[in-house]
Amino acid sequence: MIFLDNAGTTKMFRECVETYSHFACEEFYNPSAVSRQSAFVHAKLEDTRKFLLKKLGAVEGTIIFTGGATESNNLAIKGAARNGNFEYIFSNGEHPSVFNVAKNLGLEGKNVKFCKLGKNGKIDLADLESKLNKNVKLISCMLVSNETGAINEIKAISSLRDRLASNALLHVDAVQGFMKIPFSVEALKIDMLTFSAHKFHGPKGVGGLYVRKLNYIKNIVDGGGQEYGLRSGTENVPGIMAMRTAVEKIDVKKNFEHVLELKQQLNKILSGVQGIKVLDFNGSPYIEVLVFDGVKGETMLHALEEKGVIVGLGSACSAKKAGNRILQEIGIDKDEIISSCRISFNAYMTSEEIEKAGKTIIEVYNDIKKRVS
Ligand code: PMP
C-alpha cells in the first residue's frame, strides 16, 4: 500500500515500539510512587519534558502530557475559560477539537467570535484585527491547516495581539506543524501549543500541551493531581517515552526538503492531465488537495485503494460527514469540494512510490471518467 493520508495518522517507527515495550514491560513503574525505581522513571519523564521544550524553542514554561491533541485543545480552551468571563476568538478553519469546543462555549453563554479565512486558506488578518480588544482572553488558531496545508501567519497574529489585545493568550494547535515545519514558540510568542505523537510516527493517544505559565489554565479533570494538577491520571510513560523516540529520530529540515521534492514530483506528474487539478495553498509541503472533475472524491478514494493507494477525504474526524466546512469557507466551488481528495505525504516515502501513486491516480481517474461518460 502507498499511504497518502499521513495528515490523518502516520505509521509508528519500529524504534518507538521498542521504547514503548521497554517502558511497558521493564521500567513500568508509576512515576508518582515512592520507590527508587519509580523515581528513576519520574526523572526520565522530567528529562523528556525538558527535551521537548527545547525542541519547541521554549525558554520558559512547561509541557503537560495528555492523551493527544483533542485533549490538549480541550484543556487549553476550557482551562482558560474556567479562569473568568471574557471574549474568545477562534478561526473558521479550526479542527473540530477546537471548533466544537468554541461553539459549545458560545452555547454556554461565553462571548465567542470566529474569524474568516481568506482565499489563500489563511486567517484573514483584517477580520481578526477588527475583533481584537482588551477584553479578549484567548485567541486560538492552528499553525498548519489539516485540510489544506495553509500556514497561518502566527507572528503577525501575535503582533496584533500585543498591540490590540494584550490581555489575550495565544493558543496554537500545531498538530500538523510540530516535527514537520521549523518554528519556535519563543519567536512566534505563543503562550500555549498543542501537539500529538501519532502525526509524527509516534504512538496514538499521546501528546502534549505547552504552557508558558501554569496559571493560564485551570484543570478540567479532577483527580490525583498529576501534571501540575492540570491533568490528573497516571502518566502514559510508555507512550510519552515512545513519542520522545520519534522526536529524536526526526530531522525536521531534511524531511521538509524531501517532502517538498515528493510533492513537486507528484504535481509534475499530474500537471497537464485533463480533469485533475491540484489545489496547492503554498503552505506545508506535507498536505495538498486534488480535485477530480466529474468524479466524486469518495469514488476516487475507493477505486485508488483497490489499486494500492490510500488517500484521504479531508479530516478523518469529519470525513464521514457531508461537505467540507473548511474548503467551503475559503470559497471552493461545491462541485469541486465533492470531487476532492486530500493527499498528505510522509518523509519516509520514496520517489518511486510517488511515481507509482501518480500514475495510478491518472489511470484510475481516466478509467472512471471513461465509464461514467
Ligand atoms: N488538530 C488537528 C489540526 C488535527 O489534524 C488533529 C487530527 N486530525 C487533531 C487536532 C486531533 O488530534 P488527536 O487525534 O491527537 O486527538
PDB file of N, CA, C and O and ligand atoms in Angstrom, residues 7-9 67-73 94-98 142 144-147 173-176 194-199 204-207 315-317 342, ligand 1:
ATOM      1  N   ALA A   7      -1.785  12.985   7.077  1.00  0.00           N
ATOM      2  CA  ALA A   7      -2.300  14.019   7.979  1.00  0.00           C
ATOM      3  C   ALA A   7      -3.324  13.384   8.919  1.00  0.00           C
ATOM      4  O   ALA A   7      -3.618  13.922   9.987  1.00  0.00           O
ATOM      5  N   GLY A   8      -3.875  12.236   8.505  1.00  0.00           N
ATOM      6  CA  GLY A   8      -4.832  11.503   9.346  1.00  0.00           C
ATOM      7  C   GLY A   8      -4.099  10.779  10.462  1.00  0.00           C
ATOM      8  O   GLY A   8      -4.463  10.877  11.633  1.00  0.00           O
ATOM      9  N   THR A   9      -3.077  10.054  10.085  1.00  0.00           N
ATOM     10  CA  THR A   9      -2.184   9.430  11.059  1.00  0.00           C
ATOM     11  C   THR A   9      -0.946   8.932  10.317  1.00  0.00           C
ATOM     12  O   THR A   9      -0.932   8.931   9.081  1.00  0.00           O
ATOM     13  N   GLY A  67      -3.522  12.910  26.510  1.00  0.00           N
ATOM     14  CA  GLY A  67      -3.892  11.770  25.677  1.00  0.00           C
ATOM     15  C   GLY A  67      -4.067  12.168  24.221  1.00  0.00           C
ATOM     16  O   GLY A  67      -4.879  11.565  23.519  1.00  0.00           O
ATOM     17  N   GLY A  68      -3.345  13.163  23.749  1.00  0.00           N
ATOM     18  CA  GLY A  68      -3.419  13.554  22.335  1.00  0.00           C
ATOM     19  C   GLY A  68      -3.940  14.961  22.149  1.00  0.00           C
ATOM     20  O   GLY A  68      -4.238  15.676  23.129  1.00  0.00           O
ATOM     21  N   ALA A  69      -4.039  15.360  20.896  1.00  0.00           N
ATOM     22  CA  ALA A  69      -4.337  16.758  20.594  1.00  0.00           C
ATOM     23  C   ALA A  69      -5.761  17.172  20.950  1.00  0.00           C
ATOM     24  O   ALA A  69      -5.997  18.309  21.365  1.00  0.00           O
ATOM     25  N   THR A  70      -6.712  16.258  20.791  1.00  0.00           N
ATOM     26  CA  THR A  70      -8.094  16.624  21.129  1.00  0.00           C
ATOM     27  C   THR A  70      -8.154  17.030  22.598  1.00  0.00           C
ATOM     28  O   THR A  70      -8.747  18.056  22.959  1.00  0.00           O
ATOM     29  N   GLU A  71      -7.489  16.249  23.436  1.00  0.00           N
ATOM     30  CA  GLU A  71      -7.487  16.571  24.865  1.00  0.00           C
ATOM     31  C   GLU A  71      -6.700  17.858  25.144  1.00  0.00           C
ATOM     32  O   GLU A  71      -7.146  18.697  25.939  1.00  0.00           O
ATOM     33  N   SER A  72      -5.555  18.028  24.479  1.00  0.00           N
ATOM     34  CA  SER A  72      -4.760  19.249  24.697  1.00  0.00           C
ATOM     35  C   SER A  72      -5.570  20.488  24.322  1.00  0.00           C
ATOM     36  O   SER A  72      -5.544  21.501  25.036  1.00  0.00           O
ATOM     37  N   ASN A  73      -6.267  20.423  23.188  1.00  0.00           N
ATOM     38  CA  ASN A  73      -7.065  21.574  22.749  1.00  0.00           C
ATOM     39  C   ASN A  73      -8.187  21.867  23.742  1.00  0.00           C
ATOM     40  O   ASN A  73      -8.450  23.028  24.088  1.00  0.00           O
ATOM     41  N   GLU A  94     -10.614  25.960  12.065  1.00  0.00           N
ATOM     42  CA  GLU A  94     -10.091  25.048  13.099  1.00  0.00           C
ATOM     43  C   GLU A  94     -10.619  23.618  12.986  1.00  0.00           C
ATOM     44  O   GLU A  94     -11.722  23.373  12.508  1.00  0.00           O
ATOM     45  N   HIS A  95      -9.811  22.710  13.491  1.00  0.00           N
ATOM     46  CA  HIS A  95     -10.179  21.299  13.616  1.00  0.00           C
ATOM     47  C   HIS A  95     -11.367  21.195  14.586  1.00  0.00           C
ATOM     48  O   HIS A  95     -11.490  22.028  15.492  1.00  0.00           O
ATOM     49  N   PRO A  96     -12.218  20.162  14.445  1.00  0.00           N
ATOM     50  CA  PRO A  96     -13.367  20.045  15.359  1.00  0.00           C
ATOM     51  C   PRO A  96     -12.987  20.054  16.842  1.00  0.00           C
ATOM     52  O   PRO A  96     -13.799  20.475  17.677  1.00  0.00           O
ATOM     53  N   SER A  97     -11.781  19.635  17.178  1.00  0.00           N
ATOM     54  CA  SER A  97     -11.385  19.604  18.595  1.00  0.00           C
ATOM     55  C   SER A  97     -11.147  21.003  19.151  1.00  0.00           C
ATOM     56  O   SER A  97     -10.993  21.169  20.369  1.00  0.00           O
ATOM     57  N   VAL A  98     -11.140  22.007  18.287  1.00  0.00           N
ATOM     58  CA  VAL A  98     -11.148  23.411  18.714  1.00  0.00           C
ATOM     59  C   VAL A  98     -12.514  24.020  18.363  1.00  0.00           C
ATOM     60  O   VAL A  98     -13.178  24.637  19.202  1.00  0.00           O
ATOM     61  N   MET A 142      -4.843  27.438  14.419  1.00  0.00           N
ATOM     62  CA  MET A 142      -3.893  26.389  14.086  1.00  0.00           C
ATOM     63  C   MET A 142      -2.677  26.954  13.366  1.00  0.00           C
ATOM     64  O   MET A 142      -2.739  28.037  12.776  1.00  0.00           O
ATOM     65  N   VAL A 144      -0.783  24.927  10.990  1.00  0.00           N
ATOM     66  CA  VAL A 144      -0.941  24.401   9.629  1.00  0.00           C
ATOM     67  C   VAL A 144      -2.324  23.767   9.522  1.00  0.00           C
ATOM     68  O   VAL A 144      -2.700  22.973  10.387  1.00  0.00           O
ATOM     69  N   SER A 145      -3.043  24.099   8.459  1.00  0.00           N
ATOM     70  CA  SER A 145      -4.373  23.517   8.289  1.00  0.00           C
ATOM     71  C   SER A 145      -4.274  22.052   7.917  1.00  0.00           C
ATOM     72  O   SER A 145      -3.556  21.681   6.985  1.00  0.00           O
ATOM     73  N   ASN A 146      -5.021  21.211   8.652  1.00  0.00           N
ATOM     74  CA  ASN A 146      -5.032  19.782   8.347  1.00  0.00           C
ATOM     75  C   ASN A 146      -5.809  19.495   7.068  1.00  0.00           C
ATOM     76  O   ASN A 146      -5.708  18.406   6.512  1.00  0.00           O
ATOM     77  N   GLU A 147      -6.566  20.474   6.580  1.00  0.00           N
ATOM     78  CA  GLU A 147      -7.367  20.259   5.373  1.00  0.00           C
ATOM     79  C   GLU A 147      -6.644  20.727   4.120  1.00  0.00           C
ATOM     80  O   GLU A 147      -6.784  20.120   3.061  1.00  0.00           O
ATOM     81  N   ASP A 173      -2.800  25.338  17.783  1.00  0.00           N
ATOM     82  CA  ASP A 173      -2.893  23.900  17.518  1.00  0.00           C
ATOM     83  C   ASP A 173      -1.858  23.600  16.434  1.00  0.00           C
ATOM     84  O   ASP A 173      -2.066  23.910  15.259  1.00  0.00           O
ATOM     85  N   ALA A 174      -0.726  23.024  16.868  1.00  0.00           N
ATOM     86  CA  ALA A 174       0.388  22.813  15.932  1.00  0.00           C
ATOM     87  C   ALA A 174       0.517  21.343  15.519  1.00  0.00           C
ATOM     88  O   ALA A 174       1.606  20.883  15.162  1.00  0.00           O
ATOM     89  N   VAL A 175      -0.612  20.638  15.552  1.00  0.00           N
ATOM     90  CA  VAL A 175      -0.589  19.192  15.256  1.00  0.00           C
ATOM     91  C   VAL A 175       0.045  18.884  13.897  1.00  0.00           C
ATOM     92  O   VAL A 175       0.802  17.935  13.756  1.00  0.00           O
ATOM     93  N   GLN A 176      -0.276  19.693  12.889  1.00  0.00           N
ATOM     94  CA  GLN A 176       0.255  19.414  11.544  1.00  0.00           C
ATOM     95  C   GLN A 176       1.563  20.173  11.279  1.00  0.00           C
ATOM     96  O   GLN A 176       2.060  20.165  10.155  1.00  0.00           O
ATOM     97  N   THR A 194      -0.406  22.944  21.144  1.00  0.00           N
ATOM     98  CA  THR A 194      -0.873  21.549  21.144  1.00  0.00           C
ATOM     99  C   THR A 194      -0.081  20.709  20.161  1.00  0.00           C
ATOM    100  O   THR A 194       0.167  21.158  19.036  1.00  0.00           O
ATOM    101  N   PHE A 195       0.295  19.491  20.562  1.00  0.00           N
ATOM    102  CA  PHE A 195       0.898  18.548  19.611  1.00  0.00           C
ATOM    103  C   PHE A 195       0.446  17.121  19.918  1.00  0.00           C
ATOM    104  O   PHE A 195      -0.033  16.828  21.009  1.00  0.00           O
ATOM    105  N   SER A 196       0.611  16.257  18.920  1.00  0.00           N
ATOM    106  CA  SER A 196       0.103  14.888  19.026  1.00  0.00           C
ATOM    107  C   SER A 196       1.072  13.916  18.360  1.00  0.00           C
ATOM    108  O   SER A 196       1.454  14.102  17.206  1.00  0.00           O
ATOM    109  N   ALA A 197       1.463  12.860  19.097  1.00  0.00           N
ATOM    110  CA  ALA A 197       2.546  11.980  18.644  1.00  0.00           C
ATOM    111  C   ALA A 197       2.224  11.181  17.379  1.00  0.00           C
ATOM    112  O   ALA A 197       3.114  10.914  16.575  1.00  0.00           O
ATOM    113  N   HIS A 198       0.950  10.800  17.193  1.00  0.00           N
ATOM    114  CA  HIS A 198       0.686   9.897  16.069  1.00  0.00           C
ATOM    115  C   HIS A 198       0.746  10.595  14.708  1.00  0.00           C
ATOM    116  O   HIS A 198       0.660   9.961  13.667  1.00  0.00           O
ATOM    117  N   LYS A 199       0.912  11.921  14.728  1.00  0.00           N
ATOM    118  CA  LYS A 199       1.065  12.639  13.456  1.00  0.00           C
ATOM    119  C   LYS A 199       2.527  12.680  13.025  1.00  0.00           C
ATOM    120  O   LYS A 199       2.836  13.108  11.934  1.00  0.00           O
ATOM    121  N   LYS A 204      -0.373   6.471  19.029  1.00  0.00           N
ATOM    122  CA  LYS A 204      -1.667   7.157  19.123  1.00  0.00           C
ATOM    123  C   LYS A 204      -2.048   7.337  20.597  1.00  0.00           C
ATOM    124  O   LYS A 204      -1.594   6.573  21.442  1.00  0.00           O
ATOM    125  N   GLY A 205      -2.861   8.367  20.856  1.00  0.00           N
ATOM    126  CA  GLY A 205      -3.347   8.563  22.226  1.00  0.00           C
ATOM    127  C   GLY A 205      -2.337   9.183  23.171  1.00  0.00           C
ATOM    128  O   GLY A 205      -2.424   8.996  24.385  1.00  0.00           O
ATOM    129  N   VAL A 206      -1.356   9.897  22.621  1.00  0.00           N
ATOM    130  CA  VAL A 206      -0.425  10.623  23.493  1.00  0.00           C
ATOM    131  C   VAL A 206       0.003  11.918  22.804  1.00  0.00           C
ATOM    132  O   VAL A 206       0.143  11.972  21.587  1.00  0.00           O
ATOM    133  N   GLY A 207       0.129  12.958  23.593  1.00  0.00           N
ATOM    134  CA  GLY A 207       0.520  14.265  23.054  1.00  0.00           C
ATOM    135  C   GLY A 207       0.824  15.186  24.200  1.00  0.00           C
ATOM    136  O   GLY A 207       1.105  14.729  25.327  1.00  0.00           O
ATOM    137  N   SER A 315     -10.252  15.854   6.887  1.00  0.00           N
ATOM    138  CA  SER A 315     -10.079  15.385   8.247  1.00  0.00           C
ATOM    139  C   SER A 315     -10.841  14.094   8.498  1.00  0.00           C
ATOM    140  O   SER A 315     -12.040  14.012   8.246  1.00  0.00           O
ATOM    141  N   ALA A 316     -10.125  13.068   8.986  1.00  0.00           N
ATOM    142  CA  ALA A 316     -10.767  11.775   9.254  1.00  0.00           C
ATOM    143  C   ALA A 316     -11.904  11.950  10.254  1.00  0.00           C
ATOM    144  O   ALA A 316     -12.882  11.211  10.224  1.00  0.00           O
ATOM    145  N   CYS A 317     -11.784  12.972  11.116  1.00  0.00           N
ATOM    146  CA  CYS A 317     -12.797  13.197  12.138  1.00  0.00           C
ATOM    147  C   CYS A 317     -14.084  13.726  11.522  1.00  0.00           C
ATOM    148  O   CYS A 317     -15.142  13.642  12.113  1.00  0.00           O
ATOM    149  N   ARG A 342      -7.863  14.587  -0.182  1.00  0.00           N
ATOM    150  CA  ARG A 342      -6.676  15.181   0.445  1.00  0.00           C
ATOM    151  C   ARG A 342      -5.504  14.214   0.297  1.00  0.00           C
ATOM    152  O   ARG A 342      -5.642  13.017   0.554  1.00  0.00           O
TER     153      ARG A 342
HETATM  154  N1  PMP B   1      -5.863  19.209  15.476  1.00  0.00           N
HETATM  155  C1  PMP B   1      -5.515  18.986  14.198  1.00  0.00           C
HETATM  156  C2  PMP B   1      -5.094  20.149  13.331  1.00  0.00           C
HETATM  157  C3  PMP B   1      -5.548  17.696  13.666  1.00  0.00           C
HETATM  158  O1  PMP B   1      -5.197  17.486  12.391  1.00  0.00           O
HETATM  159  C4  PMP B   1      -5.949  16.625  14.508  1.00  0.00           C
HETATM  160  C5  PMP B   1      -6.015  15.200  13.977  1.00  0.00           C
HETATM  161  N2  PMP B   1      -6.783  15.074  12.796  1.00  0.00           N
HETATM  162  C6  PMP B   1      -6.299  16.902  15.840  1.00  0.00           C
HETATM  163  C7  PMP B   1      -6.235  18.213  16.281  1.00  0.00           C
HETATM  164  C8  PMP B   1      -6.727  15.816  16.790  1.00  0.00           C
HETATM  165  O2  PMP B   1      -5.627  15.025  17.127  1.00  0.00           O
HETATM  166  P1  PMP B   1      -5.724  13.715  18.036  1.00  0.00           P
HETATM  167  O3  PMP B   1      -6.042  12.600  17.084  1.00  0.00           O
HETATM  168  O4  PMP B   1      -4.357  13.547  18.635  1.00  0.00           O
HETATM  169  O5  PMP B   1      -6.755  13.935  19.062  1.00  0.00           O
END
